[in-house]
């Protein structure tokens, strides 16, 4: 070999081996996070794929042994605490049925990232896909691709309106427009008249926009003398608080402040409390979902109500449905499932306040929850 | 008689020449990293090399690569544009309104990209006119454009008509995004390496005082780079919006987009301090990021650990790159 080629090789041989070591290190990090280990974070969230409980022999319960099916759940706000119970639900269902799952998508509601994640799942031949249909168009193509590849697709938490050409097998979640309409009726009952703000984190997103549409429609239909405005608060909790506060300080004659998503609801409650809004003109405040602070504020009467959509079921049921669909070869088709429109007021909020469980997302232990007397 | 050090004879074999060429190019090290990662993921998951997955990797790359190309020209000349993420989300709405007004899609896209260019012009004019660091000016401009986008769109996503003329070419067809990436990267690389514009850009970034003393029109060059970067950002936003089928105001996403473009540029070998950089490197940087994201998704890494693993992998990839680069430089100097 010519001398200079040897020189080319020899200094880099040592570095080549170092480089090999680096690549192996990358692989090891990967392996550590992927072999079913579940890490619990401080917020009670979980990482990694679900652990499988199947112990050889026949399958779950009465069922025959099944291959280790893997379901991919694509979400628009993967690290939002609202979905912590959803992930618990998926974990628990996976443990019963012997399946695994991947929780992926976008942290910041980036449609393109979610579409990429869904298509990666299709390329990886996932056995089932759950997806939040937060956009009218973006997921229609990938859904059809998945179905064509024989992968069942279930929508959870957010759905496209009727008549939209998305071919998902079913929707598991809250009736979004209906819940908004009910809230609108509740607003008319509570407030009666005056200036009302309806806060929404990210307008146009299909898991919350229909709620505000429903509320606005209910208010208009009732003919009440209510001037309702939709205000955007943003996708992150801190900025939601700031935006609600800013609006209130500029509109202290408001008679009602309501919100259609978890973060904005908590923000409304905090502002009502901190600004003593009920000493001014405010007579009604409420919203959605059960962030711990929200539940506390409802039980104290700061908020009149919050609406529960049972996020635990939005993870548990799709897993079950996908499993049954695969097991039955498509004979058992998953049904449209309304996970609930439950109005929680100060009395019923007590149960949630005094218990912490996987179903609410604020505790990771498996336990039987004693009903509050 | 003293011994004079004599350089070893230049290699004459074809492999010697190829090796020589590769060793000279700074991008070769990041290319090796990209290949190593691809090999690792291909071994771990056979689906990695399927056509569908290659397409998905290209999809992960489109926005980052195009934005990085614009960012590289600015970084080399000593500036930066943090508003690119917001221009990325604004331009599709300009295109939407232009096409609602009756323009056919390709013309509407031209209008949108020109609108993005206006933002770039403003960025340049304010930074250079008042002597304010472009970091701050473009940061502020980013907020302005964010609000502007939310206002013109009412915060609501808009549907992309799937039957408009040219939809397939501008992001609708499967590999059209990749095609545009290749066209843009090649074009930008030629500009940077073979045109006066490129040479002046490097001069202005590497030695601003010397360059202007030598008669390089630095203000003009930087303005061009600002306008070009904004136009590329706008174009990327349009083709990605068309691919997804919906133009979204992307309220929370802009920051992440521009940040990733800077990351791709730096991973590819462009110095943040200016004076040196490579478009091909930015492409490879975007490729590395795309391979990592796609590979981990294929493997089923869940969201909570995803960012940890991604971050660790990026750092390790950069360490690898740096070691390989040192080896490259050492073997180069061994030839002198």
Coordinates of N, CA and C in Angstrom, one line a residue, chain A residues 4 7-8 11-12 15 18-19 22-23 25-31 33-34 41 45-49 78-79 84 87 101-105 107-113 115-117 119-121 123-124 135 137-139 145 202-205 209, chain B residues 8-11 23 36-37 40-41 45 47 50 52-53 55-56 59-60 154-157 159 240 243-246 248 252-253 256-257 293-294 296-305 307 309 312-313 316-317 319-320 323 327 330-331 334-335:
Chain A
X4 N 1.2 7.0 1.9 CA 0.3 8.0 2.4 C -1.1 7.4 2.6
X7 N -1.0 6.2 6.0 CA -1.1 7.3 6.9 C -2.6 7.8 7.0
X8 N -3.3 7.6 5.9 CA -4.7 8.0 5.9 C -5.5 7.0 6.9
X11 N -4.1 6.9 11.6 CA -4.7 7.8 12.7 C -6.2 7.5 12.8
X12 N -6.8 7.2 11.7 CA -8.3 7.1 11.8 C -8.7 5.7 12.3
X15 N -9.6 6.2 15.8 CA -10.8 6.9 15.8 C -12.0 6.2 15.3
X18 N -13.2 4.2 18.0 CA -13.9 5.1 18.9 C -15.3 5.3 18.4
X19 N -15.4 5.6 17.1 CA -16.6 5.9 16.4 C -17.6 4.7 16.5
X22 N -19.1 4.7 19.8 CA -20.1 5.7 19.9 C -21.5 5.2 19.4
X23 N -21.4 4.6 18.2 CA -22.6 4.1 17.5 C -23.2 3.0 18.4
X25 N -22.9 2.9 21.6 CA -23.5 3.6 22.8 C -24.9 4.1 22.4
X26 N -25.0 4.7 21.2 CA -26.4 5.2 20.8 C -27.4 4.0 20.9
X27 N -26.9 2.9 20.4 CA -27.8 1.7 20.4 C -28.1 1.2 21.7
X28 N -27.1 1.3 22.7 CA -27.4 0.9 24.0 C -28.5 1.8 24.7
X29 N -28.3 3.1 24.5 CA -29.3 4.0 25.1 C -30.7 3.6 24.6
X30 N -30.8 3.3 23.3 CA -32.0 2.9 22.7 C -32.6 1.6 23.4
X31 N -31.7 0.6 23.5 CA -32.1 -0.7 24.1 C -32.6 -0.5 25.5
X33 N -34.2 1.9 26.7 CA -35.6 2.5 26.8 C -36.6 1.7 26.2
X34 N -36.3 0.6 25.5 CA -37.2 0.0 24.7 C -37.7 -1.4 25.1
X41 N -42.3 9.4 35.9 CA -41.7 10.7 36.1 C -42.4 11.4 37.3
X45 N -46.3 10.7 35.0 CA -46.3 10.2 33.6 C -45.5 9.0 33.4
X46 N -45.6 8.4 32.3 CA -44.8 7.2 32.0 C -44.1 7.3 30.7
X47 N -43.0 6.6 30.6 CA -42.2 6.5 29.4 C -42.1 5.1 28.9
X48 N -41.6 5.0 27.7 CA -41.3 3.6 27.2 C -42.5 2.9 26.8
X49 N -42.4 1.8 26.2 CA -43.5 1.0 25.8 C -44.2 0.3 26.9
X78 N -48.3 15.3 23.3 CA -47.9 14.1 24.0 C -47.5 14.3 25.4
X79 N -47.1 15.5 25.8 CA -46.6 15.7 27.2 C -47.6 16.5 28.0
X84 N -52.2 12.0 30.8 CA -51.5 11.1 31.7 C -52.5 9.9 32.0
X87 N -52.7 7.5 29.0 CA -51.6 6.6 28.9 C -51.7 5.5 30.0
X101 N -47.5 -0.9 23.4 CA -47.9 0.3 22.7 C -46.8 1.3 22.6
X102 N -47.0 2.3 21.7 CA -46.1 3.4 21.5 C -46.9 4.7 21.6
X103 N -46.5 5.6 22.5 CA -47.2 6.9 22.6 C -46.3 8.0 21.9
X104 N -46.9 8.5 20.8 CA -46.0 9.4 20.0 C -46.9 10.5 19.4
X105 N -46.3 11.3 18.5 CA -47.0 12.4 17.9 C -46.2 13.6 18.0
X107 N -45.4 17.2 20.5 CA -45.6 17.9 21.8 C -46.4 19.2 21.7
X108 N -46.3 19.8 20.5 CA -46.7 21.1 20.3 C -47.8 21.3 19.2
X109 N -48.6 20.2 19.1 CA -49.7 20.2 18.1 C -49.2 20.6 16.7
X110 N -48.1 20.1 16.3 CA -47.6 20.3 14.9 C -48.2 19.2 14.1
X111 N -49.1 19.6 13.2 CA -49.8 18.5 12.3 C -48.8 17.7 11.5
X112 N -47.8 18.4 10.9 CA -46.9 17.7 10.1 C -46.1 16.6 10.9
X113 N -45.8 16.9 12.1 CA -45.0 16.0 12.9 C -46.0 14.8 13.2
X115 N -48.5 13.7 11.4 CA -48.6 12.9 10.2 C -47.4 12.0 10.0
X116 N -46.2 12.6 10.2 CA -45.0 11.8 10.0 C -45.0 10.6 11.0
X117 N -45.4 10.9 12.3 CA -45.4 9.8 13.2 C -46.4 8.7 12.8
X119 N -47.4 8.0 9.7 CA -46.9 7.3 8.6 C -45.7 6.4 9.0
X120 N -44.9 6.8 10.0 CA -43.8 5.9 10.5 C -44.4 4.6 11.1
X121 N -45.6 4.8 11.8 CA -46.2 3.6 12.4 C -46.7 2.7 11.3
X123 N -45.4 2.4 8.3 CA -44.2 1.8 7.7 C -43.6 0.7 8.6
X124 N -43.8 0.9 9.9 CA -43.3 -0.1 10.9 C -44.3 -1.2 11.1
X135 N -57.3 17.7 13.0 CA -57.4 18.6 11.8 C -58.3 17.9 10.8
X137 N -58.2 17.8 7.5 CA -57.7 17.2 6.3 C -56.5 16.3 6.6
X138 N -55.6 16.7 7.5 CA -54.2 16.2 7.5 C -54.2 14.7 7.7
X139 N -55.2 14.1 8.4 CA -55.1 12.7 8.8 C -55.9 11.8 7.9
X145 N -54.4 5.1 4.0 CA -53.2 4.3 3.8 C -53.1 3.2 4.8
X202 N -56.3 26.8 21.4 CA -55.9 26.8 20.0 C -57.1 26.7 19.0
X203 N -57.6 27.8 18.6 CA -58.9 27.7 17.7 C -58.6 26.9 16.5
X204 N -59.7 26.3 16.1 CA -59.6 25.5 14.8 C -59.2 24.0 15.1
X205 N -58.6 23.8 16.3 CA -58.3 22.4 16.6 C -59.5 21.6 16.9
X209 N -62.5 23.1 19.2 CA -63.3 24.1 18.5 C -64.8 23.8 18.5
Chain B
X8 N 5.0 13.5 0.6 CA 4.8 12.2 0.0 C 4.1 12.4 -1.4
X9 N 4.3 11.6 -2.3 CA 3.7 11.8 -3.7 C 2.2 11.7 -3.6
X10 N 1.5 12.5 -4.4 CA 0.0 12.4 -4.4 C -0.4 11.1 -4.9
X11 N -1.5 10.6 -4.3 CA -2.0 9.3 -4.8 C -2.5 9.3 -6.2
X23 N -11.6 13.3 2.0 CA -10.9 13.8 3.2 C -10.8 15.3 3.2
X36 N -23.6 5.8 9.3 CA -23.6 4.9 10.5 C -24.9 4.7 11.1
X37 N -25.6 5.9 11.3 CA -27.0 5.8 11.9 C -27.9 5.0 11.0
X40 N -27.3 1.4 11.5 CA -27.8 0.9 12.7 C -29.3 0.7 12.7
X41 N -30.0 1.7 12.2 CA -31.5 1.6 12.2 C -31.9 0.5 11.2
X45 N -34.3 -2.5 12.4 CA -35.6 -2.6 11.9 C -35.6 -2.6 10.4
X47 N -37.8 -2.5 8.3 CA -38.7 -1.6 7.7 C -38.1 -0.2 7.4
X50 N -37.4 0.5 3.7 CA -38.5 0.3 2.7 C -38.7 1.7 2.0
X52 N -41.5 3.2 1.5 CA -42.4 4.1 2.3 C -41.6 4.8 3.4
X53 N -40.7 4.1 4.0 CA -39.9 4.8 5.1 C -38.9 5.8 4.6
X55 N -39.4 7.6 2.1 CA -40.3 8.8 1.9 C -40.5 9.5 3.2
X56 N -40.8 8.8 4.3 CA -41.1 9.4 5.6 C -39.9 10.2 6.1
X59 N -39.8 13.3 4.4 CA -40.8 14.2 4.9 C -40.3 14.9 6.2
X60 N -39.6 14.1 7.1 CA -39.1 14.7 8.3 C -38.1 15.8 7.9
X154 N -57.6 34.3 11.4 CA -58.5 34.2 12.5 C -58.1 33.0 13.3
X155 N -56.9 32.7 13.4 CA -56.4 31.6 14.2 C -56.9 30.2 13.7
X156 N -57.4 30.1 12.6 CA -58.1 28.9 12.1 C -57.3 28.3 10.9
X157 N -57.2 27.0 10.9 CA -56.5 26.4 9.7 C -57.4 26.5 8.5
X159 N -58.3 24.9 4.5 CA -58.2 23.8 3.7 C -57.4 24.0 2.4
X240 N -45.0 22.2 2.6 CA -45.4 21.3 3.7 C -46.9 21.4 4.0
X243 N -48.6 19.4 1.5 CA -48.5 18.0 1.7 C -49.4 17.5 2.8
X244 N -49.6 18.3 3.8 CA -50.5 17.8 4.9 C -51.9 18.1 4.6
X245 N -52.2 18.9 3.7 CA -53.6 19.2 3.2 C -54.2 20.3 3.9
X246 N -53.5 21.0 4.8 CA -54.2 22.0 5.6 C -53.2 23.1 6.0
X248 N -52.0 25.6 8.6 CA -52.3 25.8 10.0 C -51.5 27.0 10.5
X252 N -47.8 27.4 18.2 CA -46.8 27.1 19.1 C -45.5 26.4 18.5
X253 N -45.6 26.3 17.2 CA -44.6 25.4 16.5 C -43.4 26.2 15.9
X256 N -39.8 26.0 17.4 CA -39.1 24.7 17.3 C -38.6 24.6 15.9
X257 N -39.4 25.1 14.9 CA -38.9 24.9 13.5 C -37.6 25.6 13.2
X293 N -35.1 10.9 14.2 CA -36.6 11.0 14.5 C -37.3 9.8 14.0
X294 N -37.1 9.5 12.7 CA -37.8 8.4 12.1 C -37.4 7.1 12.7
X296 N -36.2 6.3 15.6 CA -36.7 6.1 17.0 C -38.2 5.9 17.0
X297 N -38.9 6.6 16.0 CA -40.4 6.3 15.9 C -40.7 4.9 15.5
X298 N -39.9 4.5 14.5 CA -40.1 3.1 13.9 C -39.9 2.1 15.0
X299 N -38.9 2.4 15.9 CA -38.6 1.4 16.9 C -39.6 1.4 18.0
X300 N -40.5 2.4 18.0 CA -41.5 2.5 19.0 C -41.1 3.2 20.3
X301 N -40.2 4.1 20.3 CA -39.8 4.9 21.5 C -41.0 5.8 21.8
X302 N -41.4 5.8 23.0 CA -42.6 6.6 23.4 C -42.2 8.1 23.7
X303 N -43.2 8.9 23.6 CA -42.9 10.4 23.7 C -42.1 10.8 24.8
X304 N -42.4 10.3 26.0 CA -41.7 10.8 27.2 C -40.2 10.6 27.1
X305 N -39.8 9.5 26.6 CA -38.3 9.2 26.5 C -37.8 9.6 25.2
X307 N -37.6 12.5 23.5 CA -36.7 13.7 23.4 C -35.4 13.4 24.2
X309 N -33.8 10.5 24.3 CA -33.0 9.7 23.4 C -32.5 10.5 22.2
X312 N -29.7 12.9 23.4 CA -28.5 12.1 23.6 C -27.8 11.7 22.3
X313 N -28.7 11.2 21.4 CA -28.2 10.8 20.1 C -27.5 11.9 19.3
X316 N -24.1 12.6 20.9 CA -23.2 11.6 20.5 C -22.8 11.7 19.0
X317 N -23.8 12.0 18.2 CA -23.5 12.1 16.8 C -22.5 13.2 16.5
X319 N -20.3 14.3 18.7 CA -18.9 13.9 19.3 C -18.2 13.1 18.2
X320 N -19.0 12.1 17.6 CA -18.5 11.3 16.5 C -18.0 12.2 15.4
X323 N -14.7 13.9 16.3 CA -13.6 13.0 16.3 C -13.1 12.7 14.9
X327 N -9.6 13.6 12.9 CA -8.8 12.6 12.1 C -8.6 13.1 10.7
X330 N -6.0 15.8 10.7 CA -4.7 15.3 11.0 C -4.1 14.6 9.8
X331 N -5.0 13.8 9.1 CA -4.5 13.1 7.9 C -4.2 14.1 6.8
X334 N -0.9 15.7 7.5 CA 0.1 14.7 7.3 C 0.7 14.7 5.9
X335 N -0.2 15.3 5.0 CA 0.2 15.3 3.6 C 1.1 16.5 3.2

